[in-house]
Short mmCIF file of C-alpha atoms and ligand atoms in Angstrom, two decimals:
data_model
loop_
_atom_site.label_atom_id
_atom_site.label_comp_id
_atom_site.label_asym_id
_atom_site.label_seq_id
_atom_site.Cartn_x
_atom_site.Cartn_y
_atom_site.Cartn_z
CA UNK A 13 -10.96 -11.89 -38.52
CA UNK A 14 -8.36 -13.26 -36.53
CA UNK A 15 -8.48 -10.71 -34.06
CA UNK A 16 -9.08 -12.03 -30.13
CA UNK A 17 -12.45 -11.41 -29.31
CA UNK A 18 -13.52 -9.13 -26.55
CA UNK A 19 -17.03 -8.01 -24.74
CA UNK A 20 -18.16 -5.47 -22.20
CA UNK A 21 -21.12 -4.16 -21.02
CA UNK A 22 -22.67 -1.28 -19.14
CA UNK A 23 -26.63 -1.04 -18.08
CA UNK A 24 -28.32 1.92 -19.22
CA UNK A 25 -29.41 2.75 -15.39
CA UNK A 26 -28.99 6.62 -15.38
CA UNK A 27 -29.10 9.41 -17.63
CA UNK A 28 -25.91 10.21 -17.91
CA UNK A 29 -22.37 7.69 -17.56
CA UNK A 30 -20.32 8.78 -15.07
CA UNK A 31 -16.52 10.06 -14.84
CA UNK A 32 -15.49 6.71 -13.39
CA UNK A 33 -17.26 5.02 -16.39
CA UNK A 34 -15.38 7.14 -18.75
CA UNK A 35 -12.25 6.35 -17.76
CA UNK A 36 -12.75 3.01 -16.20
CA UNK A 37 -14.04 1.95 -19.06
CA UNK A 38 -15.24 4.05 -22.68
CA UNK A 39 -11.58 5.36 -22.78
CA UNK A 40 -10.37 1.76 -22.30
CA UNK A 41 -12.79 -0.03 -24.71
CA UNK A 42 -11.77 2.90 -27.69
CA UNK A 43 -8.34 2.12 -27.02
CA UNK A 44 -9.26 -1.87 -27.10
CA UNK A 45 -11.39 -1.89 -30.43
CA UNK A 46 -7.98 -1.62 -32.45
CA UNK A 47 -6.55 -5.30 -31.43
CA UNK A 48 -9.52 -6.77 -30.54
CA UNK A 49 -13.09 -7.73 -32.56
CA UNK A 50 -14.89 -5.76 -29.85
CA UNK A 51 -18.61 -6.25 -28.48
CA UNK A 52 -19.77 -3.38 -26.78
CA UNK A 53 -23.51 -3.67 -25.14
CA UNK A 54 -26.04 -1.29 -23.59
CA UNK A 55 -27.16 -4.28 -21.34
CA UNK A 56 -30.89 -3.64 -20.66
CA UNK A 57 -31.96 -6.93 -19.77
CA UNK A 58 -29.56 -6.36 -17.02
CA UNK A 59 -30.99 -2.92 -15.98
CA UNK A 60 -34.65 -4.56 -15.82
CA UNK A 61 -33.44 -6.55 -12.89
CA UNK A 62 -34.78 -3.51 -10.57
CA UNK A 63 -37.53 -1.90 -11.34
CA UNK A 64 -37.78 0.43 -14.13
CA UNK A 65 -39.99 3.16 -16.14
CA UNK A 66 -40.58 2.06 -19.39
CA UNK A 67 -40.16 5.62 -20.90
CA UNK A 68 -37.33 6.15 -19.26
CA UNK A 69 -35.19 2.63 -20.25
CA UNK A 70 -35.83 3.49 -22.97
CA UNK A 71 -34.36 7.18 -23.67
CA UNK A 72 -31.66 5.97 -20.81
CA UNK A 73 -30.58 2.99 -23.30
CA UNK A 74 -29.94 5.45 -26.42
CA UNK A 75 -28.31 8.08 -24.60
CA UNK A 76 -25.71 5.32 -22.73
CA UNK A 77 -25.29 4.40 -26.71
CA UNK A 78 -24.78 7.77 -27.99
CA UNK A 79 -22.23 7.90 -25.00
CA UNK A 80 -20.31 5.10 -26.46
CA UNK A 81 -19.96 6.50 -29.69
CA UNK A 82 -19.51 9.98 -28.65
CA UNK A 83 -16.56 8.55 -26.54
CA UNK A 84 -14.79 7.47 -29.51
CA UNK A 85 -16.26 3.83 -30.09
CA UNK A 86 -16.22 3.27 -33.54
CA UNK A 87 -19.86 1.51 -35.14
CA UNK A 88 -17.83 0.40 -37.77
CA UNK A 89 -14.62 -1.07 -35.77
CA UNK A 90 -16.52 -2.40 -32.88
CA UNK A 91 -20.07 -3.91 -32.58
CA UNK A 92 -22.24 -1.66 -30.82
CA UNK A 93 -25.47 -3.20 -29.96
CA UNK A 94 -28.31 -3.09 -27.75
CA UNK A 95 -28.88 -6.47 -25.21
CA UNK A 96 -32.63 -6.85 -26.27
CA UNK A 97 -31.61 -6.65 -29.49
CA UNK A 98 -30.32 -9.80 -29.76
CA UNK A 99 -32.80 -12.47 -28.37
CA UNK A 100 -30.55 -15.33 -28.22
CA UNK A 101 -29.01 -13.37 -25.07
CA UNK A 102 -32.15 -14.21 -23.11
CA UNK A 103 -32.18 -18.03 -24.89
CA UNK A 104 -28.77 -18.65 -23.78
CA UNK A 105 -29.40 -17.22 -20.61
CA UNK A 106 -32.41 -19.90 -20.01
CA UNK A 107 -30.29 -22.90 -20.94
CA UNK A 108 -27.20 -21.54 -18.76
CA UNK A 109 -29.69 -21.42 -15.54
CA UNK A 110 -30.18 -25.04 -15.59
CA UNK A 111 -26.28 -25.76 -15.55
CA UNK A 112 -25.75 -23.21 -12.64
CA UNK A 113 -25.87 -24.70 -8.81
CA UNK A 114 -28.18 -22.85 -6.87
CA UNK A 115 -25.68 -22.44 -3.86
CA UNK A 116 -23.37 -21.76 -6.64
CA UNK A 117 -25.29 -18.66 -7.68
CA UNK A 118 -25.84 -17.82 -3.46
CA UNK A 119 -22.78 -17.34 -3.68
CA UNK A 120 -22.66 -14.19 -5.65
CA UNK A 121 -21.44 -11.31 -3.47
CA UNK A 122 -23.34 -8.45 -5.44
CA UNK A 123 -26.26 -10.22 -5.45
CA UNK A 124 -25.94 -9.92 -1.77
CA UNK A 125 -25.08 -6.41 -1.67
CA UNK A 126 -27.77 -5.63 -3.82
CA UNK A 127 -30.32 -7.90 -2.48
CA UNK A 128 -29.98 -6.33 0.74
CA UNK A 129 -30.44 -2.38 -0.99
CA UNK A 130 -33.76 -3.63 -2.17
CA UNK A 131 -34.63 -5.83 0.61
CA UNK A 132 -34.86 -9.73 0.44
CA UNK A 133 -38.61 -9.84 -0.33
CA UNK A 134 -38.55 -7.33 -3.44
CA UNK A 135 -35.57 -8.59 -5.03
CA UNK A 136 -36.05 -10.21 -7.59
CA UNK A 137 -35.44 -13.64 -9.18
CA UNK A 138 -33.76 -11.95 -12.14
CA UNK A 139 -31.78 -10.27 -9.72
CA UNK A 140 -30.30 -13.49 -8.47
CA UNK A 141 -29.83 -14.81 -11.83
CA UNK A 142 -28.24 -11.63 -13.21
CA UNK A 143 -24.48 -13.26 -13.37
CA UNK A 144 -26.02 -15.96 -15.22
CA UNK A 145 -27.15 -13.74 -18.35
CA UNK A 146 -24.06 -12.17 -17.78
CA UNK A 147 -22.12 -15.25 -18.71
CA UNK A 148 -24.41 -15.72 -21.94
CA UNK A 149 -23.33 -12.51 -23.00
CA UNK A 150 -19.79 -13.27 -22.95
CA UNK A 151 -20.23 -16.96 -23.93
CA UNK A 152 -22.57 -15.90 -27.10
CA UNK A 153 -19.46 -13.94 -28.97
CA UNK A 154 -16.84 -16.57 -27.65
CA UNK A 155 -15.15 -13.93 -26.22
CA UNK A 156 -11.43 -14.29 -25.38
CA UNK A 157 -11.35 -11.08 -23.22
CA UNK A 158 -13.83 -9.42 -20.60
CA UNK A 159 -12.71 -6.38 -19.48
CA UNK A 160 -14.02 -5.31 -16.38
CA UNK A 161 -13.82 -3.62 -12.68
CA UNK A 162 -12.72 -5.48 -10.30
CA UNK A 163 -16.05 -6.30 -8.67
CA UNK A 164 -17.19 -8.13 -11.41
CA UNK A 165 -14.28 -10.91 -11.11
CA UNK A 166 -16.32 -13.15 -9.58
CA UNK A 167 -19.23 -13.16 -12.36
CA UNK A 168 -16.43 -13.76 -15.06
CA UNK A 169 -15.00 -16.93 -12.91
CA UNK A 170 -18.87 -18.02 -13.10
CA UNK A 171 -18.83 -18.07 -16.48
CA UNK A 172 -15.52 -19.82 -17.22
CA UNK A 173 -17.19 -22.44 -14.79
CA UNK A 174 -20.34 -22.68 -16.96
CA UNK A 175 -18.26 -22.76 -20.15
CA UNK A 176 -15.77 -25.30 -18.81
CA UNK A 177 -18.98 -27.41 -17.55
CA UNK A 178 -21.22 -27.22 -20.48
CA UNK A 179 -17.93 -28.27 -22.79
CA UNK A 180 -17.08 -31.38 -20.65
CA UNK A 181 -21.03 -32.28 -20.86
CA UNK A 182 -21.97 -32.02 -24.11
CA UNK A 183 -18.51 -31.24 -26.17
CA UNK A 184 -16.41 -28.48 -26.75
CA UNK A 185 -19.02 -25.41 -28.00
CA UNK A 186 -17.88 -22.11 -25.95
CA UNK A 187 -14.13 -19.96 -25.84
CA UNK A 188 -13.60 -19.94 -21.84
CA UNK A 189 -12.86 -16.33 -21.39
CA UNK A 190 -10.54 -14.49 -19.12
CA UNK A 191 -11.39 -11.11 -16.99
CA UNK A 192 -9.43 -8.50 -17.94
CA UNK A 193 -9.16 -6.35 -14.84
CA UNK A 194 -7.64 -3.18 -15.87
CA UNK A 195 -4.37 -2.79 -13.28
CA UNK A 196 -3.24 0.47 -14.40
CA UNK A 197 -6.60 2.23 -14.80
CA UNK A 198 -6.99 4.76 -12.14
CA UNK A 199 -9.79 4.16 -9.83
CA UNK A 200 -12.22 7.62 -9.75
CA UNK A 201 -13.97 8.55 -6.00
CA UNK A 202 -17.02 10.28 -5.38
CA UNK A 203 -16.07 13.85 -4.60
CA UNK A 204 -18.09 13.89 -1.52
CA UNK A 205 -16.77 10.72 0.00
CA UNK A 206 -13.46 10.23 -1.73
CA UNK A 207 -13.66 6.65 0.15
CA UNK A 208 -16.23 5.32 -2.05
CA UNK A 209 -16.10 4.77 -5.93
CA UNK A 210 -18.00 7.41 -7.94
CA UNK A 211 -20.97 5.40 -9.39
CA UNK A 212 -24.09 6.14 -11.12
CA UNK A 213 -26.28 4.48 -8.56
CA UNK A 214 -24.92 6.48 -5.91
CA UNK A 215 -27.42 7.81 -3.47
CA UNK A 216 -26.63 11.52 -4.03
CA UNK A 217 -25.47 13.21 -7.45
CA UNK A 218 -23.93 15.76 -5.51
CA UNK A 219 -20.27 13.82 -5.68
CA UNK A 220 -20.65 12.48 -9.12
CA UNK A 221 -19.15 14.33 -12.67
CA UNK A 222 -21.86 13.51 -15.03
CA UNK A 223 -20.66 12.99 -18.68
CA UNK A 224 -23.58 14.67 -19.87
CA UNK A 225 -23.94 17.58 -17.32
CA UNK A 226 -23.81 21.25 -18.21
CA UNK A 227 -20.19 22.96 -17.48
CA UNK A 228 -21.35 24.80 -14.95
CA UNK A 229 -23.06 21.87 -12.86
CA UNK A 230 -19.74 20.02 -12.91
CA UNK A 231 -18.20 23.23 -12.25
CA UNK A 232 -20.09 23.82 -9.14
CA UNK A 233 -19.51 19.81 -8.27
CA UNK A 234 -15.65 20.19 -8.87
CA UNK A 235 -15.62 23.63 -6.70
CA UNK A 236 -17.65 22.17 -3.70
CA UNK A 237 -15.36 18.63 -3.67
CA UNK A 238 -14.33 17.65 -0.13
CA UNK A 239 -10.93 18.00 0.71
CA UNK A 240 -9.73 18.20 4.04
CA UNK A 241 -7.88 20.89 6.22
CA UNK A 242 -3.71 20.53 5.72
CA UNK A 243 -4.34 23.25 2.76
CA UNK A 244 -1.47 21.72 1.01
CA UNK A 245 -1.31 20.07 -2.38
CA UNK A 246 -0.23 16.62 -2.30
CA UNK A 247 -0.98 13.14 -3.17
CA UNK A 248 -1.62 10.86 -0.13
CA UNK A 249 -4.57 8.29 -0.92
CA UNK A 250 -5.18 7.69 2.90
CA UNK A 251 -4.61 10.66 5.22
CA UNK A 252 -5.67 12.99 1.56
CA UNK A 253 -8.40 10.83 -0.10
CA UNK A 254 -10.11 13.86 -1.22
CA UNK A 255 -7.32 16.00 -2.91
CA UNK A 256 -5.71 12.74 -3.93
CA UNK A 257 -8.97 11.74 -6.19
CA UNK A 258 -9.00 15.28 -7.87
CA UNK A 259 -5.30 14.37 -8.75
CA UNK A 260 -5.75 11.53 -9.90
CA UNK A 261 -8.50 12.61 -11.74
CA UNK A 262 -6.54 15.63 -13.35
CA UNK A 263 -3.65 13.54 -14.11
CA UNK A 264 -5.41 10.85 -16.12
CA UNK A 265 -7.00 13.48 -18.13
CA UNK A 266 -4.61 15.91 -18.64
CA UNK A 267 -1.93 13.14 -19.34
CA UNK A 268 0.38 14.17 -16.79
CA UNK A 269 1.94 13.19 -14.01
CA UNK A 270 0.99 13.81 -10.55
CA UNK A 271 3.95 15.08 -9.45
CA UNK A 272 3.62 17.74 -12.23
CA UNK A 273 0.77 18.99 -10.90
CA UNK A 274 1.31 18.76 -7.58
CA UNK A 275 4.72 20.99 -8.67
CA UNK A 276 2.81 23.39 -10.37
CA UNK A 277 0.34 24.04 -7.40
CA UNK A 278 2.42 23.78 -4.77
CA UNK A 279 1.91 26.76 -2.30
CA UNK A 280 -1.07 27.41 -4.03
CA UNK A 281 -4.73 26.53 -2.41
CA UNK A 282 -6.96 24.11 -3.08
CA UNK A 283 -9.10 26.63 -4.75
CA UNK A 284 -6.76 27.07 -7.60
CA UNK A 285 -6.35 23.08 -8.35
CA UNK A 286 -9.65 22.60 -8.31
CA UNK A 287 -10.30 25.40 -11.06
CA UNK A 288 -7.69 24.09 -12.99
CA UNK A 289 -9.58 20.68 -12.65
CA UNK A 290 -12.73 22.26 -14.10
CA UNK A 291 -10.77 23.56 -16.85
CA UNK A 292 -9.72 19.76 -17.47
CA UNK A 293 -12.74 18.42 -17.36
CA UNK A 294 -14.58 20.49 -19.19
CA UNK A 295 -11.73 20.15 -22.21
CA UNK A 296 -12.16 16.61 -22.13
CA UNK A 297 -16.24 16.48 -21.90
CA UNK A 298 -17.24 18.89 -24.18
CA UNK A 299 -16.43 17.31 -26.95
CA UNK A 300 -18.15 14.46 -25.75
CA UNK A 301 -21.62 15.89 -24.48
CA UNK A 302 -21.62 17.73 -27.98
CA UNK A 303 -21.65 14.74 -29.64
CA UNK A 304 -23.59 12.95 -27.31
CA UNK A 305 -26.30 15.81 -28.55
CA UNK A 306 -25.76 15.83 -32.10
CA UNK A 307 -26.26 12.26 -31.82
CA UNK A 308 -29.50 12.08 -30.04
CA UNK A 309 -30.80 15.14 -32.18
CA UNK A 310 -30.80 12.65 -35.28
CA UNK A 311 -32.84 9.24 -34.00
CA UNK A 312 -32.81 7.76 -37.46
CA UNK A 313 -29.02 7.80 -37.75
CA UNK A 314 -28.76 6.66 -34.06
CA UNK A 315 -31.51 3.60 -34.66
CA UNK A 316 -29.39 3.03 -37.99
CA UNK A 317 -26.03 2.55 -35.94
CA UNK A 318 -28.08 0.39 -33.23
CA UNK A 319 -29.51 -1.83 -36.39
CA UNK A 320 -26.37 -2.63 -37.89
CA UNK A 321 -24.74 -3.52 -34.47
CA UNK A 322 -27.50 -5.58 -33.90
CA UNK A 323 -27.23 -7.61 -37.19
CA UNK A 324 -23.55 -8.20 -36.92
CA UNK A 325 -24.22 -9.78 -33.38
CA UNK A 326 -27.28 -11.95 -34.20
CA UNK A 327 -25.18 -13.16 -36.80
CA UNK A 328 -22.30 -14.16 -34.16
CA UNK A 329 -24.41 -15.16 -31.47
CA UNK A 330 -27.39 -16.95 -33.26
CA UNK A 331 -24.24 -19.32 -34.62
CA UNK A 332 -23.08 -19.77 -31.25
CA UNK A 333 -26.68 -20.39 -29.93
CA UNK A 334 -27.83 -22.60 -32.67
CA UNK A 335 -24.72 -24.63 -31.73
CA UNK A 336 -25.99 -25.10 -28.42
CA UNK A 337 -29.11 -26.41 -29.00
CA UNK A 338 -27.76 -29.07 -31.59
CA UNK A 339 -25.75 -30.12 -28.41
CA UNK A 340 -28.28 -30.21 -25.81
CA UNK A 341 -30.67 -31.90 -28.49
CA UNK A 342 -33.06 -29.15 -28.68
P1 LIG B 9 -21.62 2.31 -11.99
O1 LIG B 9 -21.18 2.02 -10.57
O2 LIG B 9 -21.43 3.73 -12.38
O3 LIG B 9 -23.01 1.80 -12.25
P2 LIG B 9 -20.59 -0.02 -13.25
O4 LIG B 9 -20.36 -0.79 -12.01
O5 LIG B 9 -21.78 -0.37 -14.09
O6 LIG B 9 -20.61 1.53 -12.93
O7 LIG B 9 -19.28 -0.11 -14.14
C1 LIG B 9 -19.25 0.08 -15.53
C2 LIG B 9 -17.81 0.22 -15.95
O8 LIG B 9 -17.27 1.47 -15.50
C3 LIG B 9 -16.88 -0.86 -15.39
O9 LIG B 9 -15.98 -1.25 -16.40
C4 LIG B 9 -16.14 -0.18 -14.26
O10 LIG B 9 -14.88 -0.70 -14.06
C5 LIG B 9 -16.09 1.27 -14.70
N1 LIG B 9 -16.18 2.14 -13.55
C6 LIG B 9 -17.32 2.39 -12.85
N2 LIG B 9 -17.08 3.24 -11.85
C7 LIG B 9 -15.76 3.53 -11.89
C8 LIG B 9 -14.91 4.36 -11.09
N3 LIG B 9 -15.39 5.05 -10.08
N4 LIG B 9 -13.60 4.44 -11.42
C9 LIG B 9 -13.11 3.74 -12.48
N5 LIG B 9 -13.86 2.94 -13.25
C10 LIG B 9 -15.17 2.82 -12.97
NA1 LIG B 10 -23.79 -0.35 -11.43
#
């Protein structure tokens, strides 16, 4: 096709996506698979750079698939596939490392971060490599396009350094791809510390909306949200980070505009936007979670989907990685 190529990724390291991943990025990538020849991963390989339960990565890395497709990514638009799938992620990966500076991979600010979670001693070596494989994802589907949160900027400018090194080396093999970094996509906050972004490796569940959590749970989530004591509905990111988030979250989902909302609850309590909010929420994860279930109740269909995604991208990046080798004379 003549369709720009685009990639994403997201690790299979909970249960259950959260909010933030739904609209940060499913509801982005189903939008996405129209205009583009889409790649969209369950990155395991990436997940096994902390430790892991076998049983678990497992049953986490079909239930982040189901997600996907349950979210509206289409198996036969896009190219849904599982990382391990596809071993010439790993290959690439290998031949990558030996291109990459080691100050030049110091330099990585979540490896940092997350180096210091886990402490220095147990981190691992994969750990520090992990924007490395990252590029050989990308670089494997010559991908035009990387959409992506903002914090992963930094990995994407690693990679157009790889592929703009390994081309002036050994001749021009790899696309050099650019980071899409959504501007427009709303940014969702943990509702009990509307200053930090709701993730799935958050500490406590307590502030995230779990895709795949029973109404009432999120009810009882949405209901017990911080907000703060003015008692008045309106949007104010800094002095009202709390109510501003379940605004922001309402809006985006309910397709309106905040000012709407904040209009229709004015001189109302918080009480009454945050049922509303529920009511939301609940309209647009149902439909989701249901699938999500029907999905997972039918593992052949599900390993089906996952076999076909994984053909159509051994195909592409076996090509790319064959390639490679020839270059390197391997
Ligand atoms: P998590 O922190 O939940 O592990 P990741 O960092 O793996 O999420 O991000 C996966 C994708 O989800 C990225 O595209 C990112 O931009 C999006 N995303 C994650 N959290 C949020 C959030 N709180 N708000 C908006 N988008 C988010
Ligand atoms: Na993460």
């Amino acid at each position: 096709t003549s369709k720009p190529v685009l990639f994403s990724g997201m690790q299979p390291s909970s249960d259950s996506l959260q909010l933030g991943n739904y609209i940060g990025a499913l509801s982005q990538w189903t939008k996405m698979q129209e205009d583009f020849d889409a790649f969209y991963c369950v990155v395991n390989l990436h997940a096994i750079t902390v430790p892991q339960d076998p049983a678990e990565l497992v049953a986490r890395t079909r239930r982040t698939a189901a997600q996907y497709i349950a979210a509206g990514i289409d198996p036969a638009k896009s190219t849904l596939f599982v990382q391990s799938h596809v071993s010439a992620h790993a290959e690439l990966a290998w031949v990558l490392n030996t291109l990459t500076g080691f100050g030049e991979a110091g330099r990585m600010t979540q490896f940092k971060d997350k180096s210091q979670r886990y402490g220095a001693d147990s981190a691992s070596v994969g750990l520090f490599t992990y924007p490395v494989l990252m590029a050989a994802d990308i670089l494997l589907y010559q991908a035009n396009s990387v959409p992506v949160g903002e914090d992963q900027r930094q990995h994407v400018e690693l990679t157009r350094d790889l592929a703009t090194r390994f081309n002036s080396r050994f001749g021009d093999t790899f696309v050099v791809p650019e980071a899409q970094i959504a501007k427009g996509t709303a940014k969702v906050y943990d509702l009990q510390l509307p200053t930090a972004k709701m993730s799935k490796s958050a500490e406590s569940e307590a502030g995230l909306i779990k895709v795949l959590d029973p109404a009432n749970v999120t009810k009882k989530k949405i209901m017990r949200a911080v907000t703060d004591d003015e008692g008045e509905v309106r949007f104010d990111r800094d002095a009202k980070p709390g109510v501003s988030n379940l605004l922001t979250i309402y809006s985006v989902l309910a397709e309106r505009t905040i000012d709407s909302i904040v209009d229709e609850y004015a001189g109302r309590g918080y009480g009454d936007l945050k049922k509303g909010l529920v009511e939301v929420v609940e309209g647009s994860l149902a439909p989701v979670r249901a699938r999500t279930e029907e999905l997972l109740a039918d593992p052949a269909e599900l390993d089906r989907l996952l076999a076909q995604g994984a053909d159509r991208a051994n195909e592409v990046a076996n090509q790319t990685l064959s390639l490679v080798y020839e270059r390197m004379g391997l």
